[in-house]
Short mmCIF file of C-alpha atoms and ligand atoms in Angstrom, two decimals:
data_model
loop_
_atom_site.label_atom_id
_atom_site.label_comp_id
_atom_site.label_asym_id
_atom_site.label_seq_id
_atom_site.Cartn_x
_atom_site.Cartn_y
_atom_site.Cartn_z
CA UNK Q 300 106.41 104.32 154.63
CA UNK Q 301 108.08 101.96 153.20
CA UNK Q 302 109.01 98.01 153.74
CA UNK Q 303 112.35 96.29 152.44
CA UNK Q 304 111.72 93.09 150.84
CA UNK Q 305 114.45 90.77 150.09
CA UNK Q 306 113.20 87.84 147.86
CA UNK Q 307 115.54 84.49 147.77
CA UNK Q 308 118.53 86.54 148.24
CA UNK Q 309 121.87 84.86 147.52
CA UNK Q 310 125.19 85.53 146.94
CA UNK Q 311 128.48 83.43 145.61
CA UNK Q 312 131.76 84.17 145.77
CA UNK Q 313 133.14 81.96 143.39
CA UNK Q 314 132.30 78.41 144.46
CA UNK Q 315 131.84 79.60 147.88
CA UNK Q 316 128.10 80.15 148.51
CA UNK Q 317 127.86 83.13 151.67
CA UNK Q 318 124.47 84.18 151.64
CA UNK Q 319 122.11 81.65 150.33
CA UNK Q 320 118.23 82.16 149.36
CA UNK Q 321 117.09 85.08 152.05
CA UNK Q 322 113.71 86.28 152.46
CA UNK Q 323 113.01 88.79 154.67
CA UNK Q 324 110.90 91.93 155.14
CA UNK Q 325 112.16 94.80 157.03
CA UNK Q 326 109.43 96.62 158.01
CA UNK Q 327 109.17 100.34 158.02
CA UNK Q 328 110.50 102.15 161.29
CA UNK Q 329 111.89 98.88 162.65
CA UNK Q 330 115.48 98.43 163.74
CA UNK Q 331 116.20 94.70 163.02
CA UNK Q 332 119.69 92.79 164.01
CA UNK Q 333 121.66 90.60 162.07
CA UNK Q 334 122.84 88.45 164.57
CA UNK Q 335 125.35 85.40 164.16
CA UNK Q 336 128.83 83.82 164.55
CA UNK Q 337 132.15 85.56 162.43
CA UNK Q 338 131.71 84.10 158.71
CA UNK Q 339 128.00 83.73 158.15
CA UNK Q 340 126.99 86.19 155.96
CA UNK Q 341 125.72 89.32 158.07
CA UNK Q 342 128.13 91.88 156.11
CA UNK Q 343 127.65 90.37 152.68
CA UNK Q 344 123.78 90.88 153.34
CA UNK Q 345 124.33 94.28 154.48
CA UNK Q 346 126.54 95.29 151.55
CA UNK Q 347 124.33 93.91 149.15
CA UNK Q 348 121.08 95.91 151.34
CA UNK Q 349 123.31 98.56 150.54
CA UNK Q 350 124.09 97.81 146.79
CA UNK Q 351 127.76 98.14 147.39
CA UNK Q 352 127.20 93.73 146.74
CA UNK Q 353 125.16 92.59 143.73
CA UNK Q 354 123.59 89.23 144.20
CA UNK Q 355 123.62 86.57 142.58
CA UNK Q 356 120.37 85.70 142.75
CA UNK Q 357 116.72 87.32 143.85
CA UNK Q 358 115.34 90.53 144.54
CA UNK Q 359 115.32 93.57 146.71
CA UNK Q 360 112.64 95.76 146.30
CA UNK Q 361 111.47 98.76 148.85
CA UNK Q 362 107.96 99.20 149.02
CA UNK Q 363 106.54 98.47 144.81
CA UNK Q 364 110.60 99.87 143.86
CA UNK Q 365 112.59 97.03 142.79
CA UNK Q 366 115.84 98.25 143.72
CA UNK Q 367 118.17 95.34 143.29
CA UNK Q 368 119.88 96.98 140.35
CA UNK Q 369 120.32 100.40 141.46
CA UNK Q 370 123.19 101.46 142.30
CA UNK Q 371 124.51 102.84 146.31
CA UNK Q 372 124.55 106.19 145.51
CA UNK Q 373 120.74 106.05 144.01
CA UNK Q 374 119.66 104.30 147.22
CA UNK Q 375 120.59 106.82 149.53
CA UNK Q 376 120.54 104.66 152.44
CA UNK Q 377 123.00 105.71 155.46
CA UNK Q 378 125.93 103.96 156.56
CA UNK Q 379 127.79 103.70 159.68
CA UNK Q 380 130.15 101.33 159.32
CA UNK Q 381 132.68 99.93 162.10
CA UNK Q 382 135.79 102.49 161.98
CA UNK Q 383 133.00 105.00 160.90
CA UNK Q 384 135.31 105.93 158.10
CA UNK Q 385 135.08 110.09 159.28
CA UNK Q 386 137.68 112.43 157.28
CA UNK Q 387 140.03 112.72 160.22
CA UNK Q 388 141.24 116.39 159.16
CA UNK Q 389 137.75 118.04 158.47
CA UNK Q 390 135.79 119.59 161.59
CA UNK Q 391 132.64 117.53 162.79
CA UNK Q 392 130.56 120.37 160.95
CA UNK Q 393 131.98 119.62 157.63
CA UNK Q 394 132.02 115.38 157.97
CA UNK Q 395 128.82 115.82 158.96
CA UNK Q 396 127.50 117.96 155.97
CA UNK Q 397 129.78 115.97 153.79
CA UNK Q 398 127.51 114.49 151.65
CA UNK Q 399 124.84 117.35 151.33
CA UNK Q 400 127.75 119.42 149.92
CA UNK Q 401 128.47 116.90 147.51
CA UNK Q 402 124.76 117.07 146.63
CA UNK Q 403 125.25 120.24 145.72
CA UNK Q 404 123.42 122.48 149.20
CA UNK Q 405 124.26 125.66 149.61
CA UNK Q 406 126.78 126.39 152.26
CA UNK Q 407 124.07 127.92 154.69
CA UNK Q 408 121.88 125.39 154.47
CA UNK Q 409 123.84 122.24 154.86
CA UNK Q 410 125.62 123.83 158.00
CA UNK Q 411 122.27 124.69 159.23
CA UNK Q 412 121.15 120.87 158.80
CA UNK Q 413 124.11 119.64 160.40
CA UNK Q 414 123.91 121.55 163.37
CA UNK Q 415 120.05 120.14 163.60
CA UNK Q 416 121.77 116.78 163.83
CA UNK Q 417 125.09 117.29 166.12
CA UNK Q 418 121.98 118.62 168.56
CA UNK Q 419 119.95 115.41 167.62
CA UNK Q 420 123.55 113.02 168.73
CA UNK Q 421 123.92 115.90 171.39
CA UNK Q 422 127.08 117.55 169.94
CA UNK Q 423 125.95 120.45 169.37
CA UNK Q 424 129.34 122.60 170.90
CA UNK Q 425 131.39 120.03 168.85
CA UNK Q 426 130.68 121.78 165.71
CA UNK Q 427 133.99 123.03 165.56
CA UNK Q 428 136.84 120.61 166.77
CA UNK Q 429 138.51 118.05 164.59
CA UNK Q 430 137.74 114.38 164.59
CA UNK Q 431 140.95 113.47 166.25
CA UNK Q 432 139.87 115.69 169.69
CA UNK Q 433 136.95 113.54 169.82
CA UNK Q 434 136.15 110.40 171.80
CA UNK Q 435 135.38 107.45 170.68
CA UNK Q 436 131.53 107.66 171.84
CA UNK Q 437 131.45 111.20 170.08
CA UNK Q 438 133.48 109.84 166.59
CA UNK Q 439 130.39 107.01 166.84
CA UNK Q 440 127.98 109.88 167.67
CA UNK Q 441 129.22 112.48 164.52
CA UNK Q 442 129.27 109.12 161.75
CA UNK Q 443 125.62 108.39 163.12
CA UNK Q 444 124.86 112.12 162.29
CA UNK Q 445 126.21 111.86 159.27
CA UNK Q 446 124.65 108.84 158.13
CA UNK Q 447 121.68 110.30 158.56
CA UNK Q 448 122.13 113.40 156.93
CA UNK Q 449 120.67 113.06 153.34
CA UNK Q 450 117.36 112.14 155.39
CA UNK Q 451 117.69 107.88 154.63
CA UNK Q 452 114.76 106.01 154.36
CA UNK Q 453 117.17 102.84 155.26
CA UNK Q 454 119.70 103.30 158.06
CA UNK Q 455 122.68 100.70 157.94
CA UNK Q 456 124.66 99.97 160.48
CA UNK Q 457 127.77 96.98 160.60
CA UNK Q 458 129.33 96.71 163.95
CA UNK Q 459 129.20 100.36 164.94
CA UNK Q 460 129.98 99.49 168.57
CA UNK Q 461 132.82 97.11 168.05
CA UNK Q 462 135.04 100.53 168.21
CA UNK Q 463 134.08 101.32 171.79
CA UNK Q 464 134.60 100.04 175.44
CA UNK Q 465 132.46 97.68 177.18
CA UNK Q 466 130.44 100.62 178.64
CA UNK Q 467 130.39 103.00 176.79
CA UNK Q 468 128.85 100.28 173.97
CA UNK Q 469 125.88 100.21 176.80
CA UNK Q 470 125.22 103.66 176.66
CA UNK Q 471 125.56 104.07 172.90
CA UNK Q 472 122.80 101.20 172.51
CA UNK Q 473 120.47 102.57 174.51
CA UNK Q 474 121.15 105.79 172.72
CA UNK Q 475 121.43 104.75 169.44
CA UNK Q 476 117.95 102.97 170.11
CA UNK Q 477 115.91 105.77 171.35
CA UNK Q 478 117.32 107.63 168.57
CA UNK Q 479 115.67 105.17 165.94
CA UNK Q 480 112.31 104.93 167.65
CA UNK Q 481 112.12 108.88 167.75
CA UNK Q 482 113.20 109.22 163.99
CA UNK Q 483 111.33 106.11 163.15
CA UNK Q 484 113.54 105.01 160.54
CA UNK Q 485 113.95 101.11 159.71
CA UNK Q 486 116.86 100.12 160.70
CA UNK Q 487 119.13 97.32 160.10
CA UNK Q 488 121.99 96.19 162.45
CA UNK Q 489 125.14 93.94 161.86
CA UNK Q 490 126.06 92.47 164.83
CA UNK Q 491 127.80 89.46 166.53
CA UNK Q 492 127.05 90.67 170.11
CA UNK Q 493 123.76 89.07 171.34
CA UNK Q 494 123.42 91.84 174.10
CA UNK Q 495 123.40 94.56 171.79
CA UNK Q 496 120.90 92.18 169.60
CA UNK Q 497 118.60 92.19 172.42
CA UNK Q 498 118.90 95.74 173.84
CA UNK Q 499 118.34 97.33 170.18
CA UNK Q 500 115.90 95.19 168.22
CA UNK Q 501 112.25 94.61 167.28
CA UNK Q 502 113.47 91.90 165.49
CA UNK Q 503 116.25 89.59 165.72
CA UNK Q 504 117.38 87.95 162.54
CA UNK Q 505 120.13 85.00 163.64
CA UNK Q 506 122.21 83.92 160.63
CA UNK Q 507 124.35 81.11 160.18
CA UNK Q 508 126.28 79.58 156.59
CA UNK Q 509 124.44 82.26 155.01
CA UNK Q 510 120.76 81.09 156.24
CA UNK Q 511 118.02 82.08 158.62
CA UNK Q 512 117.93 80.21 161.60
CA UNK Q 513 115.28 82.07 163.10
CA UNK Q 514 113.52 85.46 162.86
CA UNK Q 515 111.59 86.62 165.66
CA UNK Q 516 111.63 89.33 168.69
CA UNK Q 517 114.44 88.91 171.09
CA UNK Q 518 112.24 87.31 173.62
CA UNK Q 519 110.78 84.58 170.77
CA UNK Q 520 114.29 83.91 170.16
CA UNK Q 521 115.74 83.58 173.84
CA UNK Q 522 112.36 81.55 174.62
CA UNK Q 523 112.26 79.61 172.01
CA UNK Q 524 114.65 78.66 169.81
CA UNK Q 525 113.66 77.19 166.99
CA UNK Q 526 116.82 74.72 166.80
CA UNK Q 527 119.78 73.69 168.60
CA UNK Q 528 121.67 75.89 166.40
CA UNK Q 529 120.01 79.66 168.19
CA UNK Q 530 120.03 77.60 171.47
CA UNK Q 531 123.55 77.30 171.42
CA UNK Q 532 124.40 80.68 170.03
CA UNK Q 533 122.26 83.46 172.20
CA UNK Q 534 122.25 82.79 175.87
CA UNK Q 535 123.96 80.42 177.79
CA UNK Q 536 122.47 76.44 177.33
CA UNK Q 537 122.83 73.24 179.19
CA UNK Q 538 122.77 70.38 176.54
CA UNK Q 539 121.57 66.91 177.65
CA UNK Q 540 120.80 63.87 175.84
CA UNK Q 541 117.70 61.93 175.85
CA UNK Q 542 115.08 59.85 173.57
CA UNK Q 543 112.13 59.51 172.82
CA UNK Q 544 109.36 57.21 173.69
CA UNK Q 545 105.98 57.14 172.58
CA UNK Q 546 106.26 61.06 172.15
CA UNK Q 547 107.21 61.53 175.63
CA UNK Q 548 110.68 62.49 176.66
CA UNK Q 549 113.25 60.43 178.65
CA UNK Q 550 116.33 60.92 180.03
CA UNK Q 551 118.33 58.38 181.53
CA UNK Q 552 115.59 56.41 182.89
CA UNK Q 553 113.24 58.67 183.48
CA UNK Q 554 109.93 60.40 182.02
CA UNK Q 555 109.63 64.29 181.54
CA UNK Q 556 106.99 66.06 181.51
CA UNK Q 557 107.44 68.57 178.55
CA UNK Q 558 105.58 71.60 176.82
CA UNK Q 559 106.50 70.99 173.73
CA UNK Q 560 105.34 67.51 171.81
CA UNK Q 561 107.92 66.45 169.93
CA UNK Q 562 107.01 64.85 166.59
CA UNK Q 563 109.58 62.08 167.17
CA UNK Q 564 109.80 58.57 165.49
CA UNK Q 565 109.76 56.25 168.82
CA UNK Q 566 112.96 55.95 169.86
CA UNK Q 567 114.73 58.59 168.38
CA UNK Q 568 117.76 60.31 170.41
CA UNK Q 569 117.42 63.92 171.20
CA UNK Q 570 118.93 66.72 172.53
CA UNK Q 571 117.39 68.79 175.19
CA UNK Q 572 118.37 72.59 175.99
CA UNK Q 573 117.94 73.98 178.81
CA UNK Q 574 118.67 77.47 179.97
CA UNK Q 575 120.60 78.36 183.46
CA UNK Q 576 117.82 79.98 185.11
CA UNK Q 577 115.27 77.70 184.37
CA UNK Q 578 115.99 74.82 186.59
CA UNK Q 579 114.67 74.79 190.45
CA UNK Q 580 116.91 73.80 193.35
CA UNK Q 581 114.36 75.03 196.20
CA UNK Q 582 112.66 72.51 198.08
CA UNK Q 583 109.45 73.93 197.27
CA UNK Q 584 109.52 72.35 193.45
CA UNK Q 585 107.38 69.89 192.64
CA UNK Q 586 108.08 65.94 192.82
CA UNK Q 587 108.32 65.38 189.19
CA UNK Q 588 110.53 66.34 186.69
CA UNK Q 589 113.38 65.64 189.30
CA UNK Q 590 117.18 65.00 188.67
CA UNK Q 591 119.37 64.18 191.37
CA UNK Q 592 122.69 65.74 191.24
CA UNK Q 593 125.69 66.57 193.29
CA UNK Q 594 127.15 69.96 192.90
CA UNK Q 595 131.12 70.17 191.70
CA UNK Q 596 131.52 74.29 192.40
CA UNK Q 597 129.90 77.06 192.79
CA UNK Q 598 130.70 80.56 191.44
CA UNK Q 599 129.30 84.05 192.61
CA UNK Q 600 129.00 86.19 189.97
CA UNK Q 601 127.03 89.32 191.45
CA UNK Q 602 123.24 88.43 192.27
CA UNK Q 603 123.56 85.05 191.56
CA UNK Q 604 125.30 82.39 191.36
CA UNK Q 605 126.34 79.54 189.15
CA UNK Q 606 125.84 76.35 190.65
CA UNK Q 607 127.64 73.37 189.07
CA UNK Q 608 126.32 70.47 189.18
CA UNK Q 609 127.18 66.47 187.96
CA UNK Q 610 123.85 64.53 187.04
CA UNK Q 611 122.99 61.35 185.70
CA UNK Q 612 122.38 62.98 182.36
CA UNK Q 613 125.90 64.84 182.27
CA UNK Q 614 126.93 67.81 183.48
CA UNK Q 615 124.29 70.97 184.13
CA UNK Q 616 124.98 74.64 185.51
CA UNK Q 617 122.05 76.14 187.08
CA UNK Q 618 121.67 79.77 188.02
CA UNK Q 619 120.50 80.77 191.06
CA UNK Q 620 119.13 83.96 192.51
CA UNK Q 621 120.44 85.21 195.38
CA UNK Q 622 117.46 86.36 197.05
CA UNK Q 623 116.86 86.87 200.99
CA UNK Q 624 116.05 83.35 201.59
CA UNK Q 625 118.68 81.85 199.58
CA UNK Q 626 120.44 78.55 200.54
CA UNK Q 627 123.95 78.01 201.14
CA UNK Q 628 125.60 75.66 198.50
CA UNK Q 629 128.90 73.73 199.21
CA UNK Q 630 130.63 71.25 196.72
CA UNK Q 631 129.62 67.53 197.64
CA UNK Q 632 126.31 68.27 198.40
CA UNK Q 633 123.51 65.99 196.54
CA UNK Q 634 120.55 67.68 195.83
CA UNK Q 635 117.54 67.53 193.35
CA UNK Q 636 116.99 69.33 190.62
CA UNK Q 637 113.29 70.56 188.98
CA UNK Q 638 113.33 70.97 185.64
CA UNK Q 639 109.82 72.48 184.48
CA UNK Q 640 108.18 71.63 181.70
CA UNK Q 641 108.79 75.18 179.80
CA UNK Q 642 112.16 74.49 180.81
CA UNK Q 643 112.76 71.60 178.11
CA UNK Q 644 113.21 72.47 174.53
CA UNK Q 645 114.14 69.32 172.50
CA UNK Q 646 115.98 68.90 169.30
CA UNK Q 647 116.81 65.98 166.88
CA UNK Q 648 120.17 64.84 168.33
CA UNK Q 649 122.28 65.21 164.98
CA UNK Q 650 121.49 68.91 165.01
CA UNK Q 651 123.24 70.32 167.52
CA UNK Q 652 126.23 71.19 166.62
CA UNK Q 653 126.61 74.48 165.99
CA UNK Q 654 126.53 74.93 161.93
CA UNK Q 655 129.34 77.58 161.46
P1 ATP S 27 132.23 88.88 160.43
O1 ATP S 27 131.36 88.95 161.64
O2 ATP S 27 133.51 88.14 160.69
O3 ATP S 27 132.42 90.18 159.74
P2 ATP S 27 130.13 88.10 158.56
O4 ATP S 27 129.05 87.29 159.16
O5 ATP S 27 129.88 89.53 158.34
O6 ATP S 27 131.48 87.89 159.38
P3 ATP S 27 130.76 88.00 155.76
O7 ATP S 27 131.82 89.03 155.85
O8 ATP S 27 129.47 88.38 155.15
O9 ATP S 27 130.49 87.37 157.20
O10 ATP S 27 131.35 86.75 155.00
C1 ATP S 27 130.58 85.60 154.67
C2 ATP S 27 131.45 84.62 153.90
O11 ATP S 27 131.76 85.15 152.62
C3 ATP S 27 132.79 84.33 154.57
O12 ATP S 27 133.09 82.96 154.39
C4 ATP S 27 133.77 85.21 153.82
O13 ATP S 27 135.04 84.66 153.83
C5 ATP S 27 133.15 85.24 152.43
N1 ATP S 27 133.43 86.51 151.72
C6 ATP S 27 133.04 87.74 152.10
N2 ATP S 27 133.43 88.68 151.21
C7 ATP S 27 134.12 88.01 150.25
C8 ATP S 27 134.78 88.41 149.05
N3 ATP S 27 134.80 89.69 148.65
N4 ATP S 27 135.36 87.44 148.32
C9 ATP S 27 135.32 86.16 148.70
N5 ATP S 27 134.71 85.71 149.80
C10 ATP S 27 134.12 86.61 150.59
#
């Protein structure tokens, strides 16, 4: 029962800094993502979670264990990692009781154990074959398996759907999560694939140039983003400009009504976000908070649509529902556009582009 605590973490390859001062607790039976663009760090954290890294700086410690010094092997934390690294030859049996034979477990015993866990990733008939009859869903399935064989009190995974097709990632997500709330064993996930950030986690960790941008649960961090930065990166985001004027927003020439208060020197230029679904095109919306805009195309994409639209504050796509009393949309047409209050989330302008 357990927490991981990882105290001004850093790490330097040479000059180059690539994780630089993390602090973060992992707490016990949570899966957590590490979510950000190619480059930022997730891996190097993971490694050095999994002491295969030293840092260069700080501290890991799991519950009053400072463990920053001990060695992989000592940790005993399981791995999946994203080729899942099986022994190609070897039956699923024996990969999967790999590492309790190296431990030194009878024959008997570690068979028995690894049969408990081919039932827990349901392969329990797969005992037998080789790795190369498998899929690639049951390959993911037996390296899970064997991760956890040695019982870890840290499970570590880096990409371990980046081997697998579109759906069959799906399914292994949901899987792989019900898994880890039944078990109950913290878990930490290397990703770069919001969706499988947001299906998995209790908590989303996004990373970029080796930094926090913001920790939270993955509707904190869809909701609100803490900068332009996690805006940008999870979810799609409309970017307009504005300023600021005695701590109410404009843009072009008119006043918003927002949620948040800005803290804003008068005057300053911001940037606003504002998420696809958020907007209002009904003719129900209220009279403020309007934009007039003409739309430039419109796409179907399943249930709704994306509606493209040309405004006096630049360019805006707005997602809309197609529900039974949905309106027909042709290019030309003007129409307003509601933006709600909650809708608005506004960022110093010289933030937002993105930082990797
Ligand atoms: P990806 O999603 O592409 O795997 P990542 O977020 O996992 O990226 P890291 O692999 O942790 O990123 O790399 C972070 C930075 O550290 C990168 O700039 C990378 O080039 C650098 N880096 C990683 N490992 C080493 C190494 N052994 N020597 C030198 N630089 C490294």
């Amino acid at each position: 029962m357990s927490d991981l605590v990882l105290k001004d973490i850093r790490k330097d390859f040479g000059s180059a800094r690539a994780v630089d001062r993390i602090n973060l607790t992992f707490r016990h039976g949570e899966l957590t993502a590490l979510l950000g663009p190619s480059g930022c760090g997730k891996t190097t954290l993971l490694r050095m979670i999994a002491g295969l890294e030293e840092p260069t700086r700080g501290q890991l410690l799991l519950g009053d264990t400072d463990i920053t010094a001990q060695p992989a092997h000592k940790r005993k934390f399981g791995m999946v990692f994203q080729n899942f690294a099986l022994f190609p030859h070897m039956r699923v049996i024996d990969n999967v009781a790999y590492s309790l034979a190296i431990e030194g477990m009878a024959k008997d015993a570690r068979h028995k154990r690894a049969l408990e866990l081919l039932d827990l990733v349901q392969l329990a008939d797969f005992g037998q074959r080789r790795i190369g009859e498998l899929s690639g869903g049951q390959r993911q399935r037996v390296a899970i398996a064997r991760a956890l064989a040695q019982e870890p009190q840290v499970f570590l995974l880096d990409e371990p759907m980046s081997a697998l097709d579109a759906k069959l990632r799906e399914e292994m997500q949901v899987e792989l999560r019900m898994l880890q709330q039944r078990l109950k064993i913290t878990t930490i996930v290397v990703t770069h694939d919001q969706r499988e950030a947001m299906t998995m986690a209790d908590t989303i960790i996004v990373m970029s140039n080796g930094r926090a941008e913001q920790i939270g649960p993955p509707q904190d961090i869809y909701h609100r983003p803490a900068n332009a930065f996690v805006a940008d990166f999870i979810g799609r985001t409309n970017f307009v400009d504005g300023t600021v004027h005695s701590g109410s927003l404009r843009i072009g020439d008119q006043v918003f009504e927002t949620n948040s208060t800005p803290n804003f020197a008068d005057g300053s230029a911001v940037r606003v976000a504002i998420r696809p679904e958020m907007p209002s095109l009904d003719n129900t919306m209220p009279l403020s908070n309007r934009l007039t805009a003409r739309i430039t195309f419109v796409r179907n994409v399943g249930s709704t649509r994306d509606i493209h639209l040309d405004t006096p504050a630049g360019p805006m796509i707005v997602e809309y529902a197609i529900g039974e009393n949905a309106r027909d949309f042709a290019v030309g047409d003007q129409l307003d556009v509601h933006l709600p209050p909650s809708a608005l989330h506004i960022f110093p302008a010289a933030s937002t582009d993105r930082a990797a």
